[in-house]
Amino acid sequence: MSIPFNRPYLVGRELHNIAQAHANGHLSGDGMFTRSCHAWLEQHVGARKALLTHSCTAALEMAAILLDLQPGDEVIMPSFTFVSTANAFVLRGAVPVFVDIRPDTLNIDEALIEPAITARTRVICVVHYAGVACEMDTIMDIATRHGLKVVEDAAQAIFSSYKGRALGSIGDLAALSFHETKNVIAGEGGALLVNDPTLVERAEMIREKGTNRSKYFRGQVDKYTWVDIGSSYLPSELVAAFLAAQLEQGESITARRLAIWWRYHAWAEPLEARGMLRRPTIPAGCTHNAHMYYILLDGLAQRSAFIERMKAAGISTVFHYVPLHSSPAGLRCARTYGPMPHTDHISDCLVRMPLWIGLEAHQDQVMQAAEKILSTRGVFGAHGWGGCFSTAGKTRNPRNAQLSNAG
Ligand SMILES: *Cc1c(COP(=O)(O)O)cnc(C)c1O
């Protein structure tokens, strides 16, 4: 049997909820299931206001509109991220300014943020990679001192925390994803979390085509009209009904993923001790949600050989990201601050292992196959191990310049 990289997990009540939405006769957005998802997110993430969107990409676009980004304004962010982090701001004419990542968490290196600030900097957009928190105390302090807003791209980070605070509740705004490759899913879906109370009312209007429709439904105005720029960012009740079932089971989904994550982590420990790979780092004070298990190999040749041989063994593993600063649109629409050795090197070394609920029955097979491949002399041994510990950027291979299918 072949083992996929991802398999969407269904909790069981999704279709029941969808049937109920159907029976209720309210199929467009903002019905009872949407309201219950909002309440759930506000309660469990601790956000001031949660608003479902049709994707995390949409939530990031809303954030860029809400923060009034103007052409030429700058947004400091990592290059080691999904395209939407940058695209949302580029659509407003703003310029992403990429800084390098830390080699341990693969998150934005907070020490590089302050030197990258210019007179045009307006926003710091952080990405909690693999559901592991960025150094939020330092980042919020920099933002406060320079009058900048902070957006958390928390697409991967539902149920993760930093010093006891849920990710998504710390920045002025945050975006979650419920894409089927994430932990809690709705097919396509997302949410904007608004923590700055002064942004709540406008966020509702931007989401409702620039109208004050939400105020109208609360009886605060007696007719609704066009008041601002906006678009249609809300999902259908059918999507919210599906999501409501998933959110209810969010804690058990996280627990089951964590069990798989920790089995990989224990398996990889002696391999790391023998210099065959590097494991993820979880800083003290951070809890994570087991969004992904990755290993870092010695370089591009080893990584490509590993993925190929795993595939031959019927197991799908994937890499990401092609750094945005070296992508065609990144070269046109953004700039870098300083060299990017860790971003370049990590994107050559990283492999994501299969992680989905149900993998438990096949995980031994995955680990045995991986260990056998990693122990093959000649492919891996000849190049020596430990390259991923070095911080020097290596020459990139154009073969890597294809998009990962991992979402
Ligand atoms: C998945 C992901 C997104 C995009 O999420 P969608 O819901 O598919 O729009 C954005 N940023 C990061 C870091 C992601 O992992």
Short mmCIF file of C-alpha atoms and ligand atoms in Angstrom, two decimals:
data_model
loop_
_atom_site.label_atom_id
_atom_site.label_comp_id
_atom_site.label_asym_id
_atom_site.label_seq_id
_atom_site.Cartn_x
_atom_site.Cartn_y
_atom_site.Cartn_z
CA MET A 1 0.00 0.00 0.00
CA SER A 2 1.30 3.48 -0.71
CA ILE A 3 1.36 6.03 2.07
CA PRO A 4 0.27 9.57 1.17
CA PHE A 5 1.84 12.69 2.62
CA ASN A 6 -1.50 14.00 3.84
CA ARG A 7 -4.96 12.60 4.24
CA PRO A 8 -7.80 14.88 5.40
CA TYR A 9 -9.29 13.69 8.67
CA LEU A 10 -13.08 13.72 9.07
CA VAL A 11 -14.45 13.83 12.61
CA GLY A 12 -17.82 12.35 11.63
CA ARG A 13 -20.32 15.14 12.29
CA GLU A 14 -19.51 17.28 9.26
CA LEU A 15 -22.33 15.98 7.03
CA HIS A 16 -24.82 16.07 9.89
CA ASN A 17 -24.06 19.77 10.38
CA ILE A 18 -24.29 20.44 6.65
CA ALA A 19 -27.68 18.70 6.55
CA GLN A 20 -28.78 20.94 9.41
CA ALA A 21 -27.65 24.08 7.58
CA HIS A 22 -29.56 22.82 4.56
CA ALA A 23 -32.65 22.24 6.66
CA ASN A 24 -32.30 25.68 8.28
CA GLY A 25 -32.53 27.16 4.80
CA HIS A 26 -29.73 29.64 5.46
CA LEU A 27 -26.91 28.79 3.05
CA SER A 28 -25.10 32.08 2.49
CA GLY A 29 -22.63 33.40 5.06
CA ASP A 30 -23.03 34.46 8.69
CA GLY A 31 -25.74 32.02 9.78
CA MET A 32 -25.79 30.10 13.04
CA PHE A 33 -22.81 27.86 12.20
CA THR A 34 -20.65 30.85 11.28
CA ARG A 35 -21.65 32.53 14.55
CA SER A 36 -20.81 29.42 16.53
CA CYS A 37 -17.38 29.18 14.84
CA HIS A 38 -16.76 32.85 15.71
CA ALA A 39 -17.69 32.25 19.33
CA TRP A 40 -15.53 29.12 19.48
CA LEU A 41 -12.49 30.93 18.10
CA GLU A 42 -12.96 33.96 20.36
CA GLN A 43 -13.24 31.69 23.38
CA HIS A 44 -10.49 29.19 22.56
CA VAL A 45 -7.94 31.45 20.89
CA GLY A 46 -8.79 34.46 23.03
CA ALA A 47 -9.09 36.78 20.05
CA ARG A 48 -11.09 39.96 20.52
CA LYS A 49 -13.09 39.26 17.35
CA ALA A 50 -12.99 36.28 14.99
CA LEU A 51 -14.33 36.50 11.43
CA LEU A 52 -14.48 33.45 9.18
CA THR A 53 -13.12 33.94 5.68
CA HIS A 54 -12.96 31.69 2.65
CA SER A 55 -9.20 31.18 3.15
CA CYS A 56 -6.22 32.31 5.17
CA THR A 57 -5.12 34.11 2.02
CA ALA A 58 -8.35 36.15 2.18
CA ALA A 59 -7.78 36.92 5.87
CA LEU A 60 -4.27 38.20 5.08
CA GLU A 61 -5.69 40.37 2.27
CA MET A 62 -8.24 41.79 4.72
CA ALA A 63 -5.40 42.55 7.15
CA ALA A 64 -3.53 44.49 4.47
CA ILE A 65 -6.65 46.53 3.64
CA LEU A 66 -7.43 47.15 7.33
CA LEU A 67 -3.93 48.44 8.03
CA ASP A 68 -4.34 50.95 5.17
CA LEU A 69 -1.14 49.93 3.44
CA GLN A 70 -0.21 52.35 0.69
CA PRO A 71 2.01 51.84 -2.36
CA GLY A 72 5.63 51.83 -1.27
CA ASP A 73 4.92 50.97 2.38
CA GLU A 74 7.14 48.16 3.65
CA VAL A 75 6.24 44.95 5.45
CA ILE A 76 9.01 43.00 7.17
CA MET A 77 8.50 39.23 6.86
CA PRO A 78 10.39 35.98 6.33
CA SER A 79 11.10 34.71 2.81
CA PHE A 80 10.70 31.13 4.05
CA THR A 81 6.90 31.11 3.85
CA PHE A 82 3.90 30.46 1.63
CA VAL A 83 3.23 32.95 -1.17
CA SER A 84 0.08 34.38 0.43
CA THR A 85 2.05 36.01 3.26
CA ALA A 86 3.66 38.32 0.70
CA ASN A 87 0.93 38.49 -1.96
CA ALA A 88 -1.65 39.98 0.39
CA PHE A 89 0.51 43.06 0.91
CA VAL A 90 1.79 43.25 -2.67
CA LEU A 91 -1.85 43.53 -3.80
CA ARG A 92 -2.00 46.86 -1.89
CA GLY A 93 1.20 48.07 -3.58
CA ALA A 94 3.26 47.46 -0.45
CA VAL A 95 6.76 45.98 -0.61
CA PRO A 96 7.68 42.84 1.34
CA VAL A 97 11.12 43.19 2.93
CA PHE A 98 12.45 39.71 3.56
CA VAL A 99 14.79 38.98 6.43
CA ASP A 100 16.49 35.67 7.18
CA ILE A 101 15.15 32.98 9.50
CA ARG A 102 16.63 31.45 12.63
CA PRO A 103 18.34 28.11 11.94
CA ASP A 104 16.65 26.48 14.95
CA THR A 105 12.91 27.23 14.68
CA LEU A 106 13.03 28.33 11.01
CA ASN A 107 11.01 31.38 12.09
CA ILE A 108 11.87 35.02 11.32
CA ASP A 109 15.10 36.01 13.07
CA GLU A 110 13.84 38.66 15.47
CA ALA A 111 17.35 40.13 15.76
CA LEU A 112 17.20 41.15 12.08
CA ILE A 113 13.88 42.99 12.28
CA GLU A 114 15.01 46.24 13.87
CA PRO A 115 17.93 46.82 11.47
CA ALA A 116 15.53 46.26 8.52
CA ILE A 117 13.16 49.06 9.63
CA THR A 118 13.07 52.18 7.41
CA ALA A 119 10.90 55.30 7.31
CA ARG A 120 8.45 53.33 5.09
CA THR A 121 8.06 50.30 7.38
CA ARG A 122 4.48 49.88 8.59
CA VAL A 123 4.00 46.22 9.51
CA ILE A 124 5.86 43.17 10.79
CA CYS A 125 4.23 40.00 9.48
CA VAL A 126 5.44 36.92 11.33
CA VAL A 127 4.84 33.29 10.35
CA HIS A 128 4.66 30.64 13.06
CA TYR A 129 6.32 27.91 11.01
CA ALA A 130 5.13 24.37 11.74
CA GLY A 131 2.91 25.81 14.47
CA VAL A 132 5.94 26.81 16.57
CA ALA A 133 5.88 30.37 17.89
CA CYS A 134 8.10 33.23 16.81
CA GLU A 135 9.81 35.24 19.60
CA MET A 136 6.70 37.32 20.17
CA ASP A 137 7.84 39.30 23.25
CA THR A 138 10.81 40.73 21.38
CA ILE A 139 8.76 41.30 18.22
CA MET A 140 5.87 43.07 20.00
CA ASP A 141 8.39 45.24 21.84
CA ILE A 142 10.08 46.28 18.57
CA ALA A 143 6.65 47.04 17.06
CA THR A 144 5.61 49.18 20.04
CA ARG A 145 8.84 51.17 20.03
CA HIS A 146 8.62 51.89 16.29
CA GLY A 147 4.85 52.33 16.01
CA LEU A 148 4.42 49.29 13.73
CA LYS A 149 1.52 46.85 13.50
CA VAL A 150 2.04 43.11 13.88
CA VAL A 151 0.20 40.52 11.78
CA GLU A 152 0.55 36.86 12.72
CA ASP A 153 0.33 34.45 9.81
CA ALA A 154 -0.97 31.69 12.09
CA ALA A 155 -2.12 29.52 9.18
CA GLN A 156 -0.34 26.51 10.71
CA ALA A 157 -0.71 27.45 14.35
CA ILE A 158 -4.19 26.76 15.73
CA PHE A 159 -3.86 25.23 19.26
CA SER A 160 -0.23 26.36 19.65
CA SER A 161 0.92 28.76 22.32
CA TYR A 162 3.71 31.12 23.37
CA LYS A 163 4.30 31.65 27.10
CA GLY A 164 0.74 30.56 27.85
CA ARG A 165 -0.91 32.73 25.16
CA ALA A 166 -2.56 31.16 22.11
CA LEU A 167 -0.92 32.00 18.80
CA GLY A 168 -3.23 34.30 16.91
CA SER A 169 -4.08 36.30 20.03
CA ILE A 170 -0.82 38.28 20.33
CA GLY A 171 -0.47 40.46 17.20
CA ASP A 172 -2.87 43.25 16.21
CA LEU A 173 -4.29 40.87 13.61
CA ALA A 174 -3.85 37.18 12.85
CA ALA A 175 -4.88 34.81 10.09
CA LEU A 176 -5.78 31.13 10.44
CA SER A 177 -6.17 28.52 7.70
CA PHE A 178 -8.63 25.65 7.51
CA HIS A 179 -7.28 24.35 4.20
CA GLU A 180 -7.41 20.56 4.00
CA THR A 181 -3.65 20.32 4.53
CA LYS A 182 -3.91 22.03 7.94
CA ASN A 183 -4.85 20.48 11.31
CA VAL A 184 -8.48 21.65 11.53
CA ILE A 185 -10.09 21.78 8.11
CA ALA A 186 -13.05 23.00 6.08
CA GLY A 187 -11.76 22.14 2.60
CA GLU A 188 -10.90 25.75 1.93
CA GLY A 189 -11.39 28.20 4.78
CA GLY A 190 -9.76 30.65 7.12
CA ALA A 191 -10.33 33.27 9.77
CA LEU A 192 -9.19 36.79 10.52
CA LEU A 193 -8.60 37.34 14.22
CA VAL A 194 -8.81 40.97 15.28
CA ASN A 195 -7.11 41.75 18.57
CA ASP A 196 -6.86 45.52 18.19
CA PRO A 197 -10.36 46.69 19.25
CA THR A 198 -10.16 49.78 17.04
CA LEU A 199 -10.06 47.57 13.93
CA VAL A 200 -13.11 45.39 14.61
CA GLU A 201 -15.85 47.51 13.06
CA ARG A 202 -13.95 48.19 9.85
CA ALA A 203 -12.96 44.52 9.55
CA GLU A 204 -16.66 43.58 9.48
CA MET A 205 -17.32 46.11 6.73
CA ILE A 206 -14.36 45.09 4.56
CA ARG A 207 -15.56 41.47 4.79
CA GLU A 208 -19.09 42.46 3.73
CA LYS A 209 -18.24 44.18 0.42
CA GLY A 210 -17.51 47.48 2.16
CA THR A 211 -21.02 47.77 3.59
CA ASN A 212 -22.26 48.22 7.15
CA ARG A 213 -24.46 45.13 6.82
CA SER A 214 -23.33 43.65 10.15
CA LYS A 215 -24.40 46.82 11.96
CA TYR A 216 -27.76 46.62 10.19
CA PHE A 217 -28.32 43.05 11.39
CA ARG A 218 -27.50 44.11 14.94
CA GLY A 219 -30.10 46.87 14.62
CA GLN A 220 -27.49 49.61 15.00
CA VAL A 221 -28.46 51.29 11.70
CA ASP A 222 -31.85 51.14 9.95
CA LYS A 223 -30.53 50.52 6.46
CA TYR A 224 -27.22 49.34 5.13
CA THR A 225 -25.07 50.98 2.52
CA TRP A 226 -21.65 51.19 0.90
CA VAL A 227 -19.26 52.81 3.37
CA ASP A 228 -15.71 51.60 2.60
CA ILE A 229 -13.64 49.50 0.19
CA GLY A 230 -14.15 45.80 0.66
CA SER A 231 -14.87 42.50 -0.98
CA SER A 232 -16.76 39.29 -0.30
CA TYR A 233 -14.59 37.44 2.17
CA LEU A 234 -17.13 35.35 4.07
CA PRO A 235 -17.61 31.62 3.54
CA SER A 236 -20.93 29.90 2.95
CA GLU A 237 -22.79 28.37 5.90
CA LEU A 238 -22.07 24.95 4.38
CA VAL A 239 -18.37 25.52 4.94
CA ALA A 240 -18.96 26.92 8.43
CA ALA A 241 -21.12 23.89 9.28
CA PHE A 242 -18.30 21.56 8.27
CA LEU A 243 -15.79 23.65 10.23
CA ALA A 244 -17.95 23.77 13.37
CA ALA A 245 -17.78 19.97 13.57
CA GLN A 246 -13.99 20.06 13.20
CA LEU A 247 -13.42 22.82 15.77
CA GLU A 248 -15.43 20.89 18.34
CA GLN A 249 -12.93 18.02 17.97
CA GLY A 250 -9.91 20.31 17.70
CA GLU A 251 -8.35 19.25 20.97
CA SER A 252 -8.51 15.54 20.21
CA ILE A 253 -7.22 16.15 16.66
CA THR A 254 -4.23 17.96 18.17
CA ALA A 255 -3.63 15.20 20.75
CA ARG A 256 -3.63 12.49 18.09
CA ARG A 257 -1.27 14.45 15.83
CA LEU A 258 1.04 15.13 18.78
CA ALA A 259 1.30 11.39 19.50
CA ILE A 260 2.50 10.80 15.92
CA TRP A 261 4.85 13.79 16.13
CA TRP A 262 6.48 12.53 19.33
CA ARG A 263 6.97 9.05 17.87
CA TYR A 264 8.88 10.57 14.95
CA HIS A 265 10.84 12.72 17.36
CA ALA A 266 11.89 9.76 19.52
CA TRP A 267 12.76 7.70 16.43
CA ALA A 268 14.91 10.51 15.01
CA GLU A 269 16.82 11.17 18.23
CA PRO A 270 19.53 8.49 17.80
CA LEU A 271 19.77 9.33 14.09
CA GLU A 272 20.44 12.94 15.05
CA ALA A 273 23.02 11.80 17.61
CA ARG A 274 24.78 9.91 14.81
CA GLY A 275 24.81 13.05 12.66
CA MET A 276 22.38 11.64 10.07
CA LEU A 277 19.77 14.39 10.28
CA ARG A 278 18.63 17.32 12.36
CA ARG A 279 15.32 17.37 14.25
CA PRO A 280 12.92 20.30 14.84
CA THR A 281 13.56 22.58 17.83
CA ILE A 282 10.73 23.61 20.16
CA PRO A 283 11.85 26.54 22.35
CA ALA A 284 11.06 26.56 26.08
CA GLY A 285 7.75 28.27 26.76
CA CYS A 286 6.22 27.16 23.45
CA THR A 287 3.65 24.42 23.01
CA HIS A 288 2.95 23.34 19.46
CA ASN A 289 0.17 21.60 17.58
CA ALA A 290 2.09 18.94 15.63
CA HIS A 291 1.22 20.63 12.36
CA MET A 292 4.23 19.01 10.73
CA TYR A 293 7.19 16.75 11.33
CA TYR A 294 10.20 17.66 9.27
CA ILE A 295 13.77 16.44 9.20
CA LEU A 296 16.76 18.39 7.90
CA LEU A 297 19.18 16.48 5.68
CA ASP A 298 22.65 17.40 4.53
CA GLY A 299 21.83 19.30 1.36
CA LEU A 300 19.90 19.27 -1.87
CA ALA A 301 21.45 16.11 -3.38
CA GLN A 302 20.73 14.09 -0.24
CA ARG A 303 17.25 15.55 0.12
CA SER A 304 16.33 14.76 -3.50
CA ALA A 305 17.72 11.22 -3.20
CA PHE A 306 15.77 10.70 0.02
CA ILE A 307 12.44 11.86 -1.46
CA GLU A 308 12.99 9.73 -4.56
CA ARG A 309 13.82 6.59 -2.59
CA MET A 310 10.94 7.09 -0.19
CA LYS A 311 8.69 7.39 -3.24
CA ALA A 312 10.09 4.14 -4.61
CA ALA A 313 9.18 2.60 -1.25
CA GLY A 314 5.61 3.88 -1.74
CA ILE A 315 5.87 6.74 0.77
CA SER A 316 5.22 10.32 -0.15
CA THR A 317 7.39 12.99 1.49
CA VAL A 318 7.61 16.62 0.37
CA PHE A 319 9.86 19.67 0.63
CA HIS A 320 9.13 23.38 0.86
CA TYR A 321 9.43 26.32 0.50
CA VAL A 322 11.11 27.74 -2.58
CA PRO A 323 12.21 30.98 -0.83
CA LEU A 324 10.05 33.88 -1.95
CA HIS A 325 13.08 36.15 -2.44
CA SER A 326 14.36 33.90 -5.23
CA SER A 327 10.97 33.34 -6.91
CA PRO A 328 10.11 35.30 -10.10
CA ALA A 329 7.43 37.44 -8.42
CA GLY A 330 9.55 37.90 -5.32
CA LEU A 331 12.39 39.27 -7.42
CA ARG A 332 9.99 41.77 -9.01
CA CYS A 333 7.78 42.80 -6.07
CA ALA A 334 9.93 42.54 -2.96
CA ARG A 335 13.42 43.10 -1.63
CA THR A 336 15.67 41.46 0.92
CA TYR A 337 17.36 42.96 3.91
CA GLY A 338 20.79 41.37 4.19
CA PRO A 339 21.92 37.92 3.08
CA MET A 340 19.62 34.91 3.44
CA PRO A 341 21.95 31.98 4.22
CA HIS A 342 19.60 30.07 6.51
CA THR A 343 16.57 30.51 4.26
CA ASP A 344 18.52 29.28 1.23
CA HIS A 345 20.13 26.38 3.03
CA ILE A 346 17.08 25.15 4.96
CA SER A 347 14.92 25.16 1.84
CA ASP A 348 17.44 22.71 0.30
CA CYS A 349 17.59 20.43 3.36
CA LEU A 350 14.04 20.14 4.68
CA VAL A 351 11.79 17.10 4.18
CA ARG A 352 8.28 16.81 5.60
CA MET A 353 7.28 13.35 6.74
CA PRO A 354 3.70 12.06 6.34
CA LEU A 355 1.58 13.23 9.31
CA TRP A 356 -2.14 12.53 9.38
CA ILE A 357 -4.57 10.87 11.72
CA GLY A 358 -4.65 7.20 10.74
CA LEU A 359 -0.91 7.11 9.99
CA GLU A 360 -0.42 5.37 13.35
CA ALA A 361 -0.92 1.97 11.66
CA HIS A 362 1.79 2.71 9.06
CA GLN A 363 4.23 4.88 10.95
CA ASP A 364 6.66 2.02 11.68
CA GLN A 365 6.83 1.29 7.97
CA VAL A 366 7.62 4.97 7.26
CA MET A 367 10.33 5.16 9.91
CA GLN A 368 11.93 1.85 8.88
CA ALA A 369 12.04 2.87 5.23
CA ALA A 370 13.49 6.28 6.09
CA GLU A 371 16.14 4.81 8.37
CA LYS A 372 17.19 2.26 5.78
CA ILE A 373 17.55 4.97 3.12
CA LEU A 374 19.45 7.28 5.45
CA SER A 375 21.85 4.46 6.30
CA THR A 376 22.75 3.85 2.64
CA ARG A 377 26.45 4.48 2.26
CA GLY A 378 27.55 6.16 -0.94
CA VAL A 379 24.53 8.38 -1.31
CA PHE A 380 24.45 9.90 2.09
CA GLY A 381 27.70 8.82 3.73
CA ALA A 382 29.94 10.02 0.90
CA HIS A 383 28.88 13.58 1.38
CA GLY A 384 29.32 13.48 5.12
CA TRP A 385 26.68 14.51 7.56
CA GLY A 386 26.18 17.64 9.53
CA GLY A 387 25.91 20.09 6.64
CA CYS A 388 22.64 21.35 7.95
CA PHE A 389 24.42 22.47 11.10
CA SER A 390 26.63 24.81 9.15
CA THR A 391 25.26 28.29 8.64
CA ALA A 392 26.93 29.03 5.32
CA GLY A 393 24.58 29.30 2.37
CA LYS A 394 25.24 26.69 -0.28
CA THR A 395 24.89 27.08 -4.00
CA ARG A 396 21.30 26.54 -4.95
CA ASN A 397 20.37 24.01 -7.58
CA PRO A 398 17.80 25.10 -10.18
CA ARG A 399 16.21 21.65 -9.91
CA ASN A 400 14.75 22.89 -6.66
CA ALA A 401 12.87 25.68 -8.39
CA GLN A 402 9.50 23.99 -8.53
CA LEU A 403 6.65 24.53 -6.16
CA SER A 404 6.02 21.99 -3.46
CA ASN A 405 2.61 20.40 -3.62
CA ALA A 406 2.29 20.44 0.14
CA GLY A 407 0.22 23.62 0.52
C1 LIG B 1 -1.50 27.34 4.26
C2 LIG B 1 -0.85 28.64 4.48
C3 LIG B 1 -1.39 29.84 4.00
C4 LIG B 1 -2.59 29.88 3.08
O1 LIG B 1 -3.74 29.32 3.60
P1 LIG B 1 -5.06 29.20 2.67
O2 LIG B 1 -6.14 28.94 3.66
O3 LIG B 1 -4.80 28.05 1.74
O4 LIG B 1 -5.24 30.48 1.96
C5 LIG B 1 -0.77 31.03 4.31
N1 LIG B 1 0.35 31.06 5.06
C6 LIG B 1 0.92 29.93 5.52
C7 LIG B 1 2.15 30.03 6.37
C8 LIG B 1 0.35 28.69 5.24
O5 LIG B 1 0.92 27.57 5.70
#
